[in-house]
CSV table of C-alpha atoms and ligand atoms in Angstrom, one decimal:
chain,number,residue,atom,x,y,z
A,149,UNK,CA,-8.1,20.6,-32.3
A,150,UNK,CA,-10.2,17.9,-30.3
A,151,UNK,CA,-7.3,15.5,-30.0
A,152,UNK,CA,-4.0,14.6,-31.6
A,153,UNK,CA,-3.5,10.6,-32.5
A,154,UNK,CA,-0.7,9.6,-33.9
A,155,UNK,CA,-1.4,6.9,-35.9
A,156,UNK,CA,1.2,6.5,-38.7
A,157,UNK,CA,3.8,3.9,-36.9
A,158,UNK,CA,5.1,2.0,-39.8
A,159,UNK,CA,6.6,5.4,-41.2
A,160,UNK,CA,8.3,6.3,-38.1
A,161,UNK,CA,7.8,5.7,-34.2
A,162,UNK,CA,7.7,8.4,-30.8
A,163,UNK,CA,11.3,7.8,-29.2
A,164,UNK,CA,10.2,5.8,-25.8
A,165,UNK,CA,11.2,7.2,-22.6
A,166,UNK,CA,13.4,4.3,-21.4
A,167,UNK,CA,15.4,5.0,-24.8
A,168,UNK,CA,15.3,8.7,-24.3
A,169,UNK,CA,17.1,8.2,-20.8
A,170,UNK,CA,19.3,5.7,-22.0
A,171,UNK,CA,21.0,7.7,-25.0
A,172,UNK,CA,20.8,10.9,-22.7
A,173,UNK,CA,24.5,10.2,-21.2
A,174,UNK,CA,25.9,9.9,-24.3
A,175,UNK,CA,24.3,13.2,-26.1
A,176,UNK,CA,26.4,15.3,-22.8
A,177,UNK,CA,29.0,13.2,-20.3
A,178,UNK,CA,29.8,10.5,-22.7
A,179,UNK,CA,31.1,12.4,-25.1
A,180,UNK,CA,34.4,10.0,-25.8
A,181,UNK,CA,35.2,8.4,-29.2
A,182,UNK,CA,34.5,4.5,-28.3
A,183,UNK,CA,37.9,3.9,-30.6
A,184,UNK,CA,39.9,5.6,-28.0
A,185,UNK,CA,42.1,4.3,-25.3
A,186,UNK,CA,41.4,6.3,-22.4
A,187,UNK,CA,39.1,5.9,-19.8
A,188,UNK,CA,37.0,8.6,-21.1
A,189,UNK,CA,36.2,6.5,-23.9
A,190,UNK,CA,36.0,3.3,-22.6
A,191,UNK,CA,32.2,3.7,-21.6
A,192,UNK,CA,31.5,4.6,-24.7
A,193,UNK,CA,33.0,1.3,-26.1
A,194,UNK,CA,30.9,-0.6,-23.5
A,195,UNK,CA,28.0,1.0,-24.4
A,196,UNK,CA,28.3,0.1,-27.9
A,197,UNK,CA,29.3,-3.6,-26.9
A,198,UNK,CA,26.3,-3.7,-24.1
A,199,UNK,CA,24.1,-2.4,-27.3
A,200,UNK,CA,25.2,-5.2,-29.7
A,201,UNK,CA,24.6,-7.8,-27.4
A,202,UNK,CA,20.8,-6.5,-26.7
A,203,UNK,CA,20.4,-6.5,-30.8
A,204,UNK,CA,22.0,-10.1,-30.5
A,205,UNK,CA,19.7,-11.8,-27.9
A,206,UNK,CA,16.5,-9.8,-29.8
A,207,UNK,CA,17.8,-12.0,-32.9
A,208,UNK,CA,19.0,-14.6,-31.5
A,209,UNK,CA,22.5,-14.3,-32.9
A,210,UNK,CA,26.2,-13.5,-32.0
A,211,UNK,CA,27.2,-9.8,-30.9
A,212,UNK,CA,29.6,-10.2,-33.6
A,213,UNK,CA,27.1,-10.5,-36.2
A,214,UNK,CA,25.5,-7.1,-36.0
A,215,UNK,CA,26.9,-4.3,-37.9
A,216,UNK,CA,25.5,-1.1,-36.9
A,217,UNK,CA,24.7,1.4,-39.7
A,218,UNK,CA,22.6,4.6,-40.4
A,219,UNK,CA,19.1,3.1,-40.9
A,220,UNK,CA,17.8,-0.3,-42.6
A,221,UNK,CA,18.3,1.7,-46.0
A,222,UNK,CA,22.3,1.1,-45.4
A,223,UNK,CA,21.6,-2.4,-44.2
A,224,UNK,CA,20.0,-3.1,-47.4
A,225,UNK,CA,22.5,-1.3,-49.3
A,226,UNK,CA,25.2,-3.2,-47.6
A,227,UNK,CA,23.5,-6.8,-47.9
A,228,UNK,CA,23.1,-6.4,-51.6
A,229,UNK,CA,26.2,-4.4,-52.8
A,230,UNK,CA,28.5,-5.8,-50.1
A,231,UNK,CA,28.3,-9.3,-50.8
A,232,UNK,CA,28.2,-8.8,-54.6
A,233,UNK,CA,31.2,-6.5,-54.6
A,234,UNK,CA,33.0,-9.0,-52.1
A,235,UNK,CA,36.9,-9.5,-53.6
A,236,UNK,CA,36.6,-13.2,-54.0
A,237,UNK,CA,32.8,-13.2,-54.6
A,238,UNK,CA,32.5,-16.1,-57.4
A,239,UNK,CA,31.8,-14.1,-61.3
A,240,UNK,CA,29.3,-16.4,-61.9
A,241,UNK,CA,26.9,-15.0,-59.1
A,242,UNK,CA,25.5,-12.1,-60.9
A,243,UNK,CA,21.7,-12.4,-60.8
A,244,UNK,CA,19.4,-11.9,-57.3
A,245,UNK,CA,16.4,-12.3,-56.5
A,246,UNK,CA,13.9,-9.5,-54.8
A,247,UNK,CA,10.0,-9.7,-55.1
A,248,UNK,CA,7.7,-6.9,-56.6
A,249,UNK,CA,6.2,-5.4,-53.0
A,250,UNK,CA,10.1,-4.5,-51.8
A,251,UNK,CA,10.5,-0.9,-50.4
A,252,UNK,CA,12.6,1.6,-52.3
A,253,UNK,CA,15.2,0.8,-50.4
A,254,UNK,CA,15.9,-2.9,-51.7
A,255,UNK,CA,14.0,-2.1,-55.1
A,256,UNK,CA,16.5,1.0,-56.5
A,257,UNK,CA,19.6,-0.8,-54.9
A,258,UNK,CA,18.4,-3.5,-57.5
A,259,UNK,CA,17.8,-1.4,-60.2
A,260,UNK,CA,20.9,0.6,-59.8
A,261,UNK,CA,22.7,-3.2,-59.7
A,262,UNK,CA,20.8,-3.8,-63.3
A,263,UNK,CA,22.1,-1.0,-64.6
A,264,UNK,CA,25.8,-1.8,-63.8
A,265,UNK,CA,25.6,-5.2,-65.1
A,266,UNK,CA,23.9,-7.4,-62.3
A,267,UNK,CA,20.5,-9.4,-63.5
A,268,UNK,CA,17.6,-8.8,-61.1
A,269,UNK,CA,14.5,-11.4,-60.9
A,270,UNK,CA,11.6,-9.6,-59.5
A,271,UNK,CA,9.2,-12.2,-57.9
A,272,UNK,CA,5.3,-11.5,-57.7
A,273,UNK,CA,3.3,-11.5,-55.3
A,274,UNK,CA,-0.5,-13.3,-54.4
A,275,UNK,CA,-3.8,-11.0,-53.6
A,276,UNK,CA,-2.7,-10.7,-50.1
A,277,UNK,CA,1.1,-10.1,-50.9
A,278,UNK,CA,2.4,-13.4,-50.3
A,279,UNK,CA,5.6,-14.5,-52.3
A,280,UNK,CA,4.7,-17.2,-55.1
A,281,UNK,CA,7.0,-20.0,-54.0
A,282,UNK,CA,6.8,-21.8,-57.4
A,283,UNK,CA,7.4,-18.2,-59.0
A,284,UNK,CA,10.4,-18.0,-56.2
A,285,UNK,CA,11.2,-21.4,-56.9
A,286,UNK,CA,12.0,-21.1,-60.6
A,287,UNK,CA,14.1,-18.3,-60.3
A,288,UNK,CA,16.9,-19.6,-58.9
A,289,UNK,CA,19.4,-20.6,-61.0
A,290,UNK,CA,23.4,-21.9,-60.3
A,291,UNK,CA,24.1,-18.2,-60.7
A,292,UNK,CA,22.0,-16.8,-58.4
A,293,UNK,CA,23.4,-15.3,-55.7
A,294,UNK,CA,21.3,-14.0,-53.2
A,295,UNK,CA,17.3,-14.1,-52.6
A,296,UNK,CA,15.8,-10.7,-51.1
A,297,UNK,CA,12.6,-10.8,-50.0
A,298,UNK,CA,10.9,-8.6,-46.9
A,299,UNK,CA,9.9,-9.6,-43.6
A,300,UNK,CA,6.8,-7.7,-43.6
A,301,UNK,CA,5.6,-5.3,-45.9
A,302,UNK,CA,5.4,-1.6,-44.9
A,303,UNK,CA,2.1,-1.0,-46.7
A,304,UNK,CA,-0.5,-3.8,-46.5
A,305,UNK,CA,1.3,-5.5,-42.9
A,306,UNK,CA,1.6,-8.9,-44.3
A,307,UNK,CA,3.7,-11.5,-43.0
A,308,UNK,CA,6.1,-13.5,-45.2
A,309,UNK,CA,6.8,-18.0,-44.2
A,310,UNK,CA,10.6,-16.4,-43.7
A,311,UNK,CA,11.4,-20.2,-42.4
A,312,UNK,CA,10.1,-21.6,-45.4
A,313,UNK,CA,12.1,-18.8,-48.3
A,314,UNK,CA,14.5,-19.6,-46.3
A,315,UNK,CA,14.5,-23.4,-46.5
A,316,UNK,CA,14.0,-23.4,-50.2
A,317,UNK,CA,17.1,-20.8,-50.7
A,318,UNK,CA,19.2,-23.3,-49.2
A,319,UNK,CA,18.1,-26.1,-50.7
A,320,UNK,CA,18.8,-24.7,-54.3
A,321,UNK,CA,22.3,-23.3,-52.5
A,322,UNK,CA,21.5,-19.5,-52.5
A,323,UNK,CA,21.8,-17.1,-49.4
A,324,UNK,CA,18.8,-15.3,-48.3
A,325,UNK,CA,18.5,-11.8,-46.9
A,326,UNK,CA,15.6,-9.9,-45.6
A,327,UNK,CA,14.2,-6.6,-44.9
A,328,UNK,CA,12.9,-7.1,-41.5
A,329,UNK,CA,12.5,-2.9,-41.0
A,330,UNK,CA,8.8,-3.3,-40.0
A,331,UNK,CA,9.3,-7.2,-38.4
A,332,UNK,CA,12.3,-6.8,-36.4
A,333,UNK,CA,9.8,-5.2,-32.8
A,334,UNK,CA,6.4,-6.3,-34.0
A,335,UNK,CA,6.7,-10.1,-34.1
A,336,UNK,CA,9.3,-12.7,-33.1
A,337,UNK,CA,12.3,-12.9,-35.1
A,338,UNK,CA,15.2,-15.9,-34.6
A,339,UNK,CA,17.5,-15.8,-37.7
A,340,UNK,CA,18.7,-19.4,-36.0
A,341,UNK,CA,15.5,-21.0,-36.1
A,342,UNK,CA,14.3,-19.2,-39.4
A,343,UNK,CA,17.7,-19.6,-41.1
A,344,UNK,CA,17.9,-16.4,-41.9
A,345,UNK,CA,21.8,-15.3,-43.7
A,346,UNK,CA,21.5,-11.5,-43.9
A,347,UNK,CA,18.5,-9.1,-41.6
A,348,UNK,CA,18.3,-5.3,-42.2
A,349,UNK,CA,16.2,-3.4,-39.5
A,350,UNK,CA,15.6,-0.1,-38.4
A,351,UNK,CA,15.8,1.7,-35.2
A,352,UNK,CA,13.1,4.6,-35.6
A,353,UNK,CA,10.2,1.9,-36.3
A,354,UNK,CA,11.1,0.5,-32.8
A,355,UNK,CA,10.8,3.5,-30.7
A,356,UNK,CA,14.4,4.0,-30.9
A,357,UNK,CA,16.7,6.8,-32.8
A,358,UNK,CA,16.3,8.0,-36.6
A,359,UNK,CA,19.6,7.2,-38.3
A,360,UNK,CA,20.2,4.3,-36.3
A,361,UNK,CA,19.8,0.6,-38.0
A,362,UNK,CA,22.0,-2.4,-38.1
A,363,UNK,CA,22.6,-5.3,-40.7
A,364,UNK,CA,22.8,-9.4,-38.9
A,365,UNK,CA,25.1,-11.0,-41.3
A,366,UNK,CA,25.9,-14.8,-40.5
A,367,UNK,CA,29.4,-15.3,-39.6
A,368,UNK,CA,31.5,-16.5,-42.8
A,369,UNK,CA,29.1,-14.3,-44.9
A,370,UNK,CA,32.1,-12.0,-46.3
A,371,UNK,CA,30.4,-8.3,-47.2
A,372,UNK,CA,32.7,-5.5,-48.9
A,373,UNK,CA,32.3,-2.7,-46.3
A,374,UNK,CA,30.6,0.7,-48.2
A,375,UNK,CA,32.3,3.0,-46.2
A,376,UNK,CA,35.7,2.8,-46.0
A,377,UNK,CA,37.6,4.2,-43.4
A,378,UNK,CA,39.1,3.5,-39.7
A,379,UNK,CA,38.0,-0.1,-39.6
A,380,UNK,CA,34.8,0.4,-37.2
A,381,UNK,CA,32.6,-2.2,-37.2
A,382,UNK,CA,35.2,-4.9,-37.3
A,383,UNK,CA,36.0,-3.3,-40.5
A,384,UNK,CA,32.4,-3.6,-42.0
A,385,UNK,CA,31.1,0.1,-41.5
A,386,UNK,CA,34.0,2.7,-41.2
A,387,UNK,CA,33.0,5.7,-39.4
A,388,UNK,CA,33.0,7.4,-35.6
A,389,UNK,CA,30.1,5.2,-33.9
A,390,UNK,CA,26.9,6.9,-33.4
A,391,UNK,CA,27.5,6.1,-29.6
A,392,UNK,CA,24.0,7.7,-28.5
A,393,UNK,CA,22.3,6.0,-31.4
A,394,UNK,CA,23.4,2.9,-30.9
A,395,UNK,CA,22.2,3.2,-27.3
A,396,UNK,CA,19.5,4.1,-28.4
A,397,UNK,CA,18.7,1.4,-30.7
A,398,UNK,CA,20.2,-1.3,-28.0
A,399,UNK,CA,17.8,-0.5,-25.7
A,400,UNK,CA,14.3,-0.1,-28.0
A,401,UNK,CA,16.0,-4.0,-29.3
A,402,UNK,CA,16.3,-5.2,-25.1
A,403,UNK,CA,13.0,-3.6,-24.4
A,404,UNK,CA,11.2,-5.2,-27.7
A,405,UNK,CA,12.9,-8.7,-26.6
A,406,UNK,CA,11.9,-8.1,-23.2
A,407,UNK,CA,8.2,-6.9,-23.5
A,408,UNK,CA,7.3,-8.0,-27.0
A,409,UNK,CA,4.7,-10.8,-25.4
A,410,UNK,CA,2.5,-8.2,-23.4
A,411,UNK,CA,2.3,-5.8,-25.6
A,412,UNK,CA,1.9,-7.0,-29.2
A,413,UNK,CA,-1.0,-8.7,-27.9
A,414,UNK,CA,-2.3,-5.5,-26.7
A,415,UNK,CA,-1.4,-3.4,-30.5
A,416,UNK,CA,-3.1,-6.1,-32.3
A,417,UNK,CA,-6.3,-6.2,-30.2
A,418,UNK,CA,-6.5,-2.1,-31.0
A,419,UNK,CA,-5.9,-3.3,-34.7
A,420,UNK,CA,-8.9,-5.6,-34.6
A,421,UNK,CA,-11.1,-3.1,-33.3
A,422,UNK,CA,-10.3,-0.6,-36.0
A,423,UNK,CA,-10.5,-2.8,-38.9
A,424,UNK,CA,-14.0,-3.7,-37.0
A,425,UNK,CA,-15.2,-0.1,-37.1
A,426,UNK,CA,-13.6,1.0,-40.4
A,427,UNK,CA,-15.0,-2.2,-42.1
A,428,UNK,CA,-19.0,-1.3,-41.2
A,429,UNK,CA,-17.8,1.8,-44.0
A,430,UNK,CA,-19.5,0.6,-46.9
A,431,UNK,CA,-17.4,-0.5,-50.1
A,432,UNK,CA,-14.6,-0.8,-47.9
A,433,UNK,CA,-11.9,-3.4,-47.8
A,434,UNK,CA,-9.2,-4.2,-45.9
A,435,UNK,CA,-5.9,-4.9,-48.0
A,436,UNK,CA,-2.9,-7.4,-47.0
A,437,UNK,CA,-3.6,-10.8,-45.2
A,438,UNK,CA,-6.4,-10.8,-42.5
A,439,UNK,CA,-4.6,-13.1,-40.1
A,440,UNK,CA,-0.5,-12.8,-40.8
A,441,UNK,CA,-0.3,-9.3,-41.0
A,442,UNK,CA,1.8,-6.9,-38.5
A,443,UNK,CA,0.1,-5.9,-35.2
A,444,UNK,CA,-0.2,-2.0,-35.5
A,445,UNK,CA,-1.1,-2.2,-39.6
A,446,UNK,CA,-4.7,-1.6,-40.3
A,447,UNK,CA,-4.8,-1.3,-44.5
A,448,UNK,CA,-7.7,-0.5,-46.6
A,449,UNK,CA,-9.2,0.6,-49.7
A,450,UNK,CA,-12.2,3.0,-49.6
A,451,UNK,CA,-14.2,3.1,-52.9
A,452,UNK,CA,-14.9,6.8,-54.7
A,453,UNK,CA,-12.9,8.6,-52.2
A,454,UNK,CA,-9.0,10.0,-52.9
A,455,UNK,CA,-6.4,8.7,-50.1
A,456,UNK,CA,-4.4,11.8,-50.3
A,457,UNK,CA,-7.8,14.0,-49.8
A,458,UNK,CA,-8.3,12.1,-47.0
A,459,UNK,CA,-5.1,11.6,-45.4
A,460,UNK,CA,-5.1,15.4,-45.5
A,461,UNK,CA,-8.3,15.7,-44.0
A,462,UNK,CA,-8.1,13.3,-41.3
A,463,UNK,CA,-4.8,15.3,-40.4
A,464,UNK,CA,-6.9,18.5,-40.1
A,465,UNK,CA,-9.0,16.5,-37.1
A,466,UNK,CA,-5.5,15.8,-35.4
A,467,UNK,CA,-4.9,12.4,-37.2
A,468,UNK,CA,-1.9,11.2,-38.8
A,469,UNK,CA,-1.9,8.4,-41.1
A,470,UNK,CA,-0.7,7.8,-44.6
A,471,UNK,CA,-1.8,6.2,-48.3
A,472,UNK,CA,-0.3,4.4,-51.2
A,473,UNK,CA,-1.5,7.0,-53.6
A,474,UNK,CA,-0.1,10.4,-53.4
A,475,UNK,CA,-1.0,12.7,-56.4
A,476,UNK,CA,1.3,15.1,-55.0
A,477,UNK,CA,4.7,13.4,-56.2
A,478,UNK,CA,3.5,13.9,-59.5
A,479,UNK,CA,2.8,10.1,-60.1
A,480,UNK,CA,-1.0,9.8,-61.0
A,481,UNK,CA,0.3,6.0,-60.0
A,482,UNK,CA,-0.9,3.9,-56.7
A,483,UNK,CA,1.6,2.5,-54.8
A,484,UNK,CA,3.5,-0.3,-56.4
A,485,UNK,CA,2.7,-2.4,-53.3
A,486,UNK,CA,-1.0,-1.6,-54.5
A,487,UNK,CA,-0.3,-2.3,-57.8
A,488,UNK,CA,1.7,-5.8,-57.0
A,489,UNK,CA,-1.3,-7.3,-55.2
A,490,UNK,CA,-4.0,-6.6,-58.5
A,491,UNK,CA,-5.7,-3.9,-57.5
A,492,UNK,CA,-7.3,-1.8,-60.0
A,493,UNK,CA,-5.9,1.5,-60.5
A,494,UNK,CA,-9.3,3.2,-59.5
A,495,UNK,CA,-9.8,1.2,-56.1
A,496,UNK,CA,-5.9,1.4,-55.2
A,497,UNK,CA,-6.0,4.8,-55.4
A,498,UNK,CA,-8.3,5.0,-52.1
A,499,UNK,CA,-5.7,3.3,-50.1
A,500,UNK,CA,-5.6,4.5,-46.4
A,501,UNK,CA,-3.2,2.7,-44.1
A,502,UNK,CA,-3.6,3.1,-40.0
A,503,UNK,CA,-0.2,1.9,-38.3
A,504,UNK,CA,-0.8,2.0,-34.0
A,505,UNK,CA,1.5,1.3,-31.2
A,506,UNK,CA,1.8,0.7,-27.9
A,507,UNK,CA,1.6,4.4,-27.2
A,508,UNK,CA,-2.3,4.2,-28.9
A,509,UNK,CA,-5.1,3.8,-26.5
A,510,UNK,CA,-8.8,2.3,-27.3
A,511,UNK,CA,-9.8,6.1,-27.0
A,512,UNK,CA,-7.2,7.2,-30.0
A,513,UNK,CA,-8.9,4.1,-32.2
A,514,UNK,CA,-12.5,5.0,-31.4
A,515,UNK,CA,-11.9,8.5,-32.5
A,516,UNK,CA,-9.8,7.2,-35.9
A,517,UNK,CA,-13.2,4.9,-36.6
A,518,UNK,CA,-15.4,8.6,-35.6
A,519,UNK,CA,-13.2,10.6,-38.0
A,520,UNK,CA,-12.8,8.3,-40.7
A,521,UNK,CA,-15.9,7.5,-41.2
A,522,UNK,CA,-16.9,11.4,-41.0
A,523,UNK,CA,-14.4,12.3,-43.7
A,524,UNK,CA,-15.2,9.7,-46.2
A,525,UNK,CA,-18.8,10.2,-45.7
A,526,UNK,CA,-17.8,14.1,-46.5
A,527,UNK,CA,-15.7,13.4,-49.5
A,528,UNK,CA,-18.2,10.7,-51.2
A,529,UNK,CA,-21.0,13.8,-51.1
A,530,UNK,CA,-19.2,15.6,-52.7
A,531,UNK,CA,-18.3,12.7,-55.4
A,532,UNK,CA,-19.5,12.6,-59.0
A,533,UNK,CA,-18.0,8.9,-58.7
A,534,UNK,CA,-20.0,8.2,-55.6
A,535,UNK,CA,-23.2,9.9,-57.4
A,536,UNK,CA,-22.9,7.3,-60.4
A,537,UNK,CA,-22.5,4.4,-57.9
A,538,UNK,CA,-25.1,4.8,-55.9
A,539,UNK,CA,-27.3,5.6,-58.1
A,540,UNK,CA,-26.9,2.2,-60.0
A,541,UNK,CA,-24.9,3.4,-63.2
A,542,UNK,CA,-21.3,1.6,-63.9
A,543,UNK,CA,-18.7,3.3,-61.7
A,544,UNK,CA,-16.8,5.9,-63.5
A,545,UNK,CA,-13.6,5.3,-64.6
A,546,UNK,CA,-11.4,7.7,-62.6
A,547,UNK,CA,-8.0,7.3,-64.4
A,548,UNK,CA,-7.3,6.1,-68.4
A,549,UNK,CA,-4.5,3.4,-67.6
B,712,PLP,C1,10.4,-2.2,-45.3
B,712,PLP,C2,11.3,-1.0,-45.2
B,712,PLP,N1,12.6,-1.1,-45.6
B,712,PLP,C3,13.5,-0.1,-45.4
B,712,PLP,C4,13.1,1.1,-44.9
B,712,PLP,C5,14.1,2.2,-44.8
B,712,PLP,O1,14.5,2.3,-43.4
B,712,PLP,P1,15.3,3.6,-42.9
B,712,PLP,O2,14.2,4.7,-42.9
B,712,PLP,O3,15.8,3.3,-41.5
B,712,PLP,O4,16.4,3.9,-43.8
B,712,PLP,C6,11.8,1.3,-44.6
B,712,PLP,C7,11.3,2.6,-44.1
B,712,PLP,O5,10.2,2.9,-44.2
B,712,PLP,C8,10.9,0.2,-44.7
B,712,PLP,O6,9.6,0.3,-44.3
C-alpha cells in the first residue's frame, strides 16, 4: 500500500498522545475507586474533579454541571428520558421537538418516547441542512417540553444559529438541548453566551477515549438519573467512574480549549483544498453549507458512481472515509441526512464524506484528491449510467422509489 490516510474523523478520532499519557497512570498505579476514602483513592477523585473542571472551562460552565457518561449516545439518552421521566416533571409536557437530520442517537430515543406515549415533532430541514425557524417556530406549543436539535451534523458538517434556537426556545418557554458530538472540539462552544440548557458530546470525536462522553445540564435542570446505583455523579449517573476515561476526555476538552485557535484554522484550510480538488470532478457537488460547516467535513455527491463502491475502493488505496448510502445494511435507502436535505434518491446515493484532523497533512489531502479522482474515473467506465449520460440520453433511473 503506497500510503495509509486516515480520513474518516467525524466517525471516530486517533487517541492524541498528550491524552494517551494522561490516562496512562490510571490504566496501572491509579488503580483506586475515586468513591473511596483512602489515600489510594484520593488521586483518583482529583483526577476526576481536575477533569470536570477542564470540560467546564471548554464550555464555559460550572464543574458541577457536567455529568460524565459512556459516550454522547447516553448524554442524549439522559437529556431526553431524564428530564421527561423527572418525578415532579409537569404531565402536561409530553411532546419535544428534534429535527429530521438528528443522529440515531436522539432520533430512536424519540421514537422509542412515541411509542410509550410521548408526542415527537420532527422539524425539517433547508437544502443545506439548516433548521426552518418558522417550521421550529410553530411547533412549540404550552406542552412542549424540550427542543432537540444538533450542533453540527455528522454527515453534511453544517452549522446550526445555536444562539438563535436557543433564543426562540426561551422565548415560547421551552428548554433546549443539543447534540454537540461533532461541535463540542471543532468550533467554539459557550452554553452561557449561546444559552444553551442541556449539551451531549463525545470523547472519541476529540481525540480522547471511546466510551467516554459527558452531558452539561444547567443547574436547576432536574434529570432522573438512568442508572441507578451508588449515587456517582452527584446522583445523576450511578456507576464506578471510568477514572482513565474521564482523564482521558479531560484532557482532549483542556487541550481543544487550549489550542482550538491554531489548529482549526489549520483543519479547515486542508478542507478547502480538498473540496477544491474534489470539486474539478465533473458532476460533482459538495453537500451541507459551503461556509458554516465543521472544519475537518468535506461532503459530496458524485453523479453515476456508488458511495459504498467507492468507499471500498478508496480503502483498498489506504484511504478511509465513509458514505450516506450503504447497500450493505440491507437498506437500498440514502442516508436520512441525504434524504432530509432533497436530494434525489439516485444522486444521494453517491454520497462520499471526507472528515480530516489535525493529524492530516497537505500530503494525505493531495493523495485523497489523486485517489478520488482515480476511483471515480474507474467506476464511471465501467457505468451503464455514466454511458447514457455522457452520451446525451436522460440519465437512467437507478432505483424505483
Ligand atoms: C451527532 C452525533 N450524536 C451522537 C453520536 C453518538 O456518540 P457516541 O459514539 O459517543 O455514543 C454520534 C456518533 O457518531 C454523532 O455523530
Amino acid at each position: 500500500m503506497e500510503r495509509v490516510v486516515y480520513s474518516d474523523n467525524a466517525a471516530t478520532t486517533p487517541i492524541s498522545k498528550n491524552v494517551y499519557n494522561a490516562m496512562l497512570p490510571y490504566l496501572t498505579t491509579g488503580y483506586g475507586n475515586p468513591s473511596s476514602l483512602y489515600s489510594l483513592a484520593r488521586e483518583e477523585k482529583k483526577a476526576v474533579d481536575q477533569a470536570r473542571t477542564y470540560a467546564a472551562e471548554c464550555l464555559n460552565c460550572e464543574p458541577d454541571e457536567i455529568i460524565f457518561t459512556s459516550g454522547g449516545s447516553e448524554a442524549d439518552n439522559l437529556a431526553l428520558k431524564g428530564l421527561l421521566f423527572g418525578k415532579n416533571f409537569p404531565k402536561n409536557k409530553h411532546h419535544i421537538i428534534t429535527s429530521t437530520i438528528e443522529h440515531h442517537a436522539i432520533l430512536h430515543t424519540c421514537e422509542f418516547l412515541e411509542r410509550i406515549g410521548y408526542e415527537v415533532t420532527y422539524v425539517g430541514v433547508d437544502e443545506q441542512g439548516h433548521i426552518k425557524m418558522d417550521e421550529l417556530e410553530q411547533a412549540i406549543t404550552e406542552n412542549t417540553a424540550l427542543v432537540s436539535i444538533m450542533a453540527a451534523n455528522n454527515e453534511i458538517g453544517t452549522i446550526q444559529d445555536l444562539k438563535a434556537i436557543a433564543e426562540l426556545c426561551h422565548s415560547k418557554g421551552t428548554l433546549f438541548h443539543t447534540d454537540a458530538v461533532q461541535a463540542v472540539g471543532h468550533m467554539k462552544i459557550d452554553v452561557k453566551e449561546m444559552g444553551i440548557d442541556m449539551l451531549s458530546l463525545s470523547g472519541h470525536k476529540i481525540r480522547g477515549p471511546k466510551g467516554t462522553g459527558a452531558l452539561y445540564c444547567r443547574k436547576g435542570i432536574v434529570l432522573e438519573p438512568l442508572i441507578h446505583g451508588g449515587g456517582q455523579e452527584r446522583g445523576k449517573r450511578s456507576g464506578t467512574e471510568n477514572v482513565a476515561g474521564i482523564v482521558g476526555l479531560g484532557e482532549a476538552m483542556h487541550y481543544a480549549h487550549e489550542h482550538m485557535d491554531e489548529y482549526l484554522p489549520y483543519v479547515a484550510s486542508l478542507r478547502d483544498r480538498l473540496i477544491e480538488g474534489v470539486l474539478k470532478i465533473p458532476y460533482t457537488q459538495l453537500t451541507g453549507d459551503p461556509v458554516n460547516r465543521l472544519p475537518g467535513t468535506a461532503s459530496f455527491v458524485i453523479e453515476c458512481i456508488e458511495g459504498e463502491s467507492l468507499v471500498l475502493r478508496l480503502d483498498l488505496a489506504g484511504i478511509a472515509t465513509s458514505t450516506g448510502s450503504a447497500c450493505s445494511t440491507g437498506s437500498l435507502d440514502p442516508s436520512h441526512v441525504l434524504m432530509a436535505i432533497g436530494l434525489p434518491h439516485e444522486i444521494a446515493h453517491g454520497s462520499l464524506r471526507v472528515t480530516l484532523g489535525e493529524q492530516n497533512t497537505v500530503e494525505d489531502v493531495d493523495y485523497l484528491i489523486e485517489k478520488i479522482t482515480y476511483v471515480v474515473k474507474t467506476l464511471r467506465d465501467m457505468s451503464p449510467v455514466w454511458d447514457e449520460k455522457m452520451s446525451g440520453q436522460p440519465m437512467l433511473k437507478l432505483f424505483d422509489k
